[in-house]
């Protein structure tokens, strides 16, 4: 699509690209630091992966009204700087010999909270910055960038870890947030903030405004339930697939990297096709078809076996799944923005993100227990079967 979205969008897109790239380069660095540097137990590493994001989601849930009532660019810059300071504290503490497990946990909570607030502010600002009929193209570009970072970031991060260690990748992630803040700072023009009555203080009921708005809108409610269940069931199997491929089937590290790197390119292709497919077949039809397909393909992981055949199965299944996600995600993100008024956007987005992360953390724990009682392959299969029912929650015409 040859749509010109303006210089302001270009800076926002650049900020997103650099911070997302830094995050994926540092993907897995905290568990490696916990194990290799701090000699933490397996339970402590699992706690770091689940508790940090879960606590961040609880804290961020209360930030929606605060973000809503403030100009969005300063909020984005502040959240980037908070993430920069939090991440930069890790290599500094390591250099001084003061790094601890508790600091990793705190950094995980702080950076996760700031990420949710940044996402809420950037979504609300995108709605202000880009015309409504161009939002699908804009969301498609964000989605494509995300999948490119997903494909390229972990291999680059793995090479960087091999050469310089995991602490350096955390420093690279910190610098990416600083560059993101500078990119947002370059945006010129107006801003957006919900009207604020200075005589009225923030009330506890205001924290549920985003949740109430989602429930009142039948389309948003169905999209919300569908999206958080699909993402939760898929994310619950990611650690189990790692255990299955690396622990039981003894895939070499390079094959494991290929199994997740190559399919991510399908997300880029899907995101680039999304707007074209909508223009040709209509938004609702493309959303329904891609929504059904992304729920069908994960069941193919039940047939993963050792060897090259198993590797090809994972690449094909994940590639088809992620391509459908690349098509679906910009459409649902656009639908969500267009159905939400400007003075509720940040609260809806923060509520959406926080509850999604909480459910993901909970399902990871549940599926970990299920895999312990049965096997990783059985737990992955159960997730695939349950996903078959999730398209029933997609909105009707």
Coordinates of C-alpha atoms in Angstrom, one line a residue, residues 32-265:
X32 CA 20.5 -16.6 31.3
X33 CA 21.7 -14.0 33.8
X34 CA 19.7 -15.6 36.6
X35 CA 21.1 -19.1 35.8
X36 CA 24.7 -18.3 34.6
X37 CA 25.5 -15.3 36.8
X38 CA 23.3 -15.6 39.9
X39 CA 23.0 -19.4 39.9
X40 CA 19.3 -19.2 40.6
X41 CA 17.1 -22.4 40.8
X42 CA 14.7 -23.5 38.1
X43 CA 11.8 -22.3 40.3
X44 CA 13.3 -18.9 40.7
X45 CA 13.8 -18.6 36.9
X46 CA 10.2 -19.6 36.3
X47 CA 9.1 -17.0 38.9
X48 CA 11.1 -14.4 37.2
X49 CA 9.4 -15.2 33.9
X50 CA 5.8 -15.3 35.3
X51 CA 5.7 -13.1 38.4
X52 CA 7.4 -10.0 36.9
X53 CA 4.9 -9.6 34.0
X54 CA 1.9 -10.5 36.2
X55 CA 2.8 -7.9 38.9
X56 CA 3.5 -5.4 36.1
X57 CA 0.0 -6.0 34.7
X58 CA -1.6 -5.5 38.1
X59 CA 0.3 -2.2 38.6
X60 CA -0.3 -1.0 35.1
X61 CA -4.1 -1.6 35.4
X62 CA -4.3 1.5 37.5
X63 CA -2.4 3.7 35.0
X64 CA -5.1 3.9 32.4
X65 CA -6.9 6.9 33.8
X66 CA -3.6 8.6 34.5
X67 CA -2.4 8.1 30.9
X68 CA -5.8 9.2 29.5
X69 CA -5.7 12.6 31.2
X70 CA -2.2 13.6 30.0
X71 CA -0.6 14.5 26.7
X72 CA 0.6 11.3 25.2
X73 CA 4.0 12.2 23.8
X74 CA 5.4 13.2 27.2
X75 CA 4.0 10.0 28.7
X76 CA 5.7 7.9 26.0
X77 CA 9.0 9.7 26.5
X78 CA 8.8 9.3 30.3
X79 CA 8.0 5.5 29.9
X80 CA 11.0 5.1 27.6
X81 CA 13.3 6.8 30.0
X82 CA 12.0 4.7 32.9
X83 CA 12.7 1.6 30.9
X84 CA 16.1 2.9 30.0
X85 CA 17.1 3.6 33.6
X86 CA 15.7 0.2 34.8
X87 CA 17.5 -1.8 32.1
X88 CA 20.7 0.2 32.4
X89 CA 20.8 -0.5 36.2
X90 CA 21.5 -4.2 35.4
X91 CA 24.9 -3.9 33.7
X92 CA 25.9 -1.1 36.1
X93 CA 25.1 -3.3 39.1
X94 CA 26.9 -6.2 37.5
X95 CA 30.0 -4.1 36.9
X96 CA 29.9 -3.1 40.6
X97 CA 29.4 -6.7 41.8
X98 CA 26.0 -5.7 43.3
X99 CA 23.6 -7.5 40.9
X100 CA 21.0 -9.6 42.7
X101 CA 17.9 -11.7 41.8
X102 CA 15.7 -9.2 43.6
X103 CA 17.0 -6.5 41.3
X104 CA 16.1 -8.6 38.2
X105 CA 12.6 -9.1 39.6
X106 CA 12.1 -5.3 40.2
X107 CA 13.5 -4.4 36.8
X108 CA 11.1 -6.9 35.2
X109 CA 8.1 -5.3 37.0
X110 CA 9.2 -1.7 36.3
X111 CA 9.9 -2.2 32.7
X112 CA 6.8 -4.3 32.2
X113 CA 4.6 -1.6 33.8
X114 CA 6.2 1.1 31.7
X115 CA 5.7 -1.0 28.5
X116 CA 2.0 -1.3 29.2
X117 CA 1.7 2.5 29.8
X118 CA 3.7 3.2 26.7
X119 CA 1.5 1.0 24.6
X120 CA -1.7 2.7 25.9
X121 CA -0.3 6.2 25.2
X122 CA 1.1 5.3 21.8
X123 CA -2.2 3.7 20.7
X124 CA -4.2 6.7 21.8
X125 CA -1.6 9.0 20.0
X126 CA -1.7 6.9 16.8
X127 CA -5.5 7.4 16.7
X128 CA -4.9 11.2 16.9
X129 CA -2.0 11.2 14.5
X130 CA -3.3 9.0 11.6
X131 CA -6.6 9.4 9.8
X132 CA -9.2 6.7 10.6
X133 CA -9.2 5.2 7.1
X134 CA -5.4 4.9 7.2
X135 CA -5.2 3.1 10.6
X136 CA -5.2 -0.3 9.1
X137 CA -2.1 0.5 7.0
X138 CA -0.4 2.0 10.0
X139 CA -1.2 -1.0 12.2
X140 CA 0.0 -3.3 9.4
X141 CA 3.4 -1.5 9.4
X142 CA 3.7 -1.9 13.1
X143 CA 2.8 -5.6 12.9
X144 CA 5.3 -6.2 10.1
X145 CA 8.0 -4.5 12.1
X146 CA 7.2 -6.6 15.1
X147 CA 7.6 -9.9 13.2
X148 CA 10.8 -8.8 11.5
X149 CA 12.2 -8.0 15.0
X150 CA 10.9 -11.4 16.2
X151 CA 12.7 -13.2 13.4
X152 CA 16.0 -11.3 13.5
X153 CA 16.3 -10.2 17.1
X154 CA 16.9 -13.6 18.9
X155 CA 19.6 -14.8 16.5
X156 CA 21.4 -11.5 16.8
X157 CA 21.0 -11.5 20.5
X158 CA 22.3 -15.1 20.7
X159 CA 25.4 -14.2 18.8
X160 CA 25.9 -11.1 21.0
X161 CA 25.4 -13.3 24.1
X162 CA 28.0 -15.8 22.8
X163 CA 30.5 -13.0 22.1
X164 CA 30.0 -10.6 25.0
X165 CA 27.6 -12.3 27.5
X166 CA 23.9 -11.7 28.4
X167 CA 24.5 -8.5 30.4
X168 CA 25.6 -6.7 27.2
X169 CA 22.4 -7.5 25.5
X170 CA 20.5 -5.9 28.4
X171 CA 22.6 -2.8 27.8
X172 CA 21.6 -2.9 24.1
X173 CA 18.0 -3.1 25.1
X174 CA 18.4 -0.1 27.5
X175 CA 19.9 2.0 24.7
X176 CA 17.1 1.1 22.4
X177 CA 14.6 2.7 24.8
X178 CA 16.8 5.9 24.9
X179 CA 16.7 6.0 21.1
X180 CA 13.0 5.5 21.1
X181 CA 12.5 8.4 23.5
X182 CA 14.6 10.6 21.1
X183 CA 12.4 9.5 18.2
X184 CA 9.2 10.4 20.0
X185 CA 10.8 13.7 20.9
X186 CA 11.2 14.5 17.2
X187 CA 7.5 14.3 16.5
X188 CA 6.0 17.8 15.9
X189 CA 2.4 18.9 16.0
X190 CA -0.5 18.6 18.3
X191 CA -1.2 16.1 21.1
X192 CA -4.2 14.6 22.7
X193 CA -5.4 14.3 26.3
X194 CA -8.8 13.6 27.8
X195 CA -10.5 16.7 29.4
X196 CA -9.7 16.9 33.1
X197 CA -11.9 18.5 35.8
X198 CA -9.4 19.8 38.3
X199 CA -12.0 19.9 41.0
X200 CA -12.6 16.1 40.7
X201 CA -10.0 13.6 42.0
X202 CA -9.4 10.3 40.5
X203 CA -11.8 7.8 42.0
X204 CA -11.5 4.0 42.4
X205 CA -14.4 3.5 40.0
X206 CA -12.4 5.3 37.3
X207 CA -10.0 2.4 37.2
X208 CA -12.8 0.2 35.7
X209 CA -13.8 2.7 33.0
X210 CA -11.9 0.8 30.3
X211 CA -13.3 -2.5 31.4
X212 CA -16.8 -1.2 31.5
X213 CA -16.5 0.3 28.0
X214 CA -15.2 -3.1 26.6
X215 CA -18.1 -5.0 28.1
X216 CA -20.7 -2.5 26.9
X217 CA -19.6 -2.8 23.2
X218 CA -20.6 -6.2 21.9
X219 CA -18.0 -6.2 19.2
X220 CA -15.1 -5.1 21.5
X221 CA -16.2 -7.6 24.1
X222 CA -16.1 -10.5 21.7
X223 CA -12.8 -9.3 20.2
X224 CA -11.3 -9.0 23.7
X225 CA -12.4 -12.5 24.8
X226 CA -11.2 -14.0 21.6
X227 CA -7.8 -12.2 21.6
X228 CA -6.8 -12.8 25.2
X229 CA -7.8 -16.5 25.1
X230 CA -6.0 -17.2 21.8
X231 CA -2.8 -15.4 23.0
X232 CA -3.0 -17.0 26.4
X233 CA -3.4 -20.5 25.0
X234 CA -0.6 -20.0 22.5
X235 CA 1.8 -18.4 24.9
X236 CA 1.1 -21.2 27.5
X237 CA 2.7 -23.7 25.1
X238 CA 5.8 -21.7 24.3
X239 CA 7.9 -23.0 27.3
X240 CA 6.5 -26.5 26.8
X241 CA 7.6 -26.5 23.2
X242 CA 11.1 -25.5 24.2
X243 CA 11.2 -28.4 26.7
X244 CA 9.9 -30.8 24.1
X245 CA 12.3 -29.8 21.3
X246 CA 15.4 -29.2 23.3
X247 CA 14.9 -31.5 26.3
X248 CA 13.1 -34.6 24.9
X249 CA 13.8 -34.5 21.2
X250 CA 17.3 -33.0 21.6
X251 CA 17.1 -30.5 18.7
X252 CA 20.4 -28.6 18.3
X253 CA 20.3 -25.0 19.2
X254 CA 20.5 -23.9 15.6
X255 CA 17.5 -26.0 14.6
X256 CA 15.6 -24.6 17.5
X257 CA 16.4 -21.1 16.3
X258 CA 15.2 -22.0 12.8
X259 CA 12.0 -23.4 14.1
X260 CA 11.0 -20.0 15.5
X261 CA 13.0 -17.6 13.3
X262 CA 11.7 -18.7 9.9
X263 CA 8.0 -18.7 10.7
X264 CA 8.2 -15.2 12.1
X265 CA 8.8 -14.1 8.5

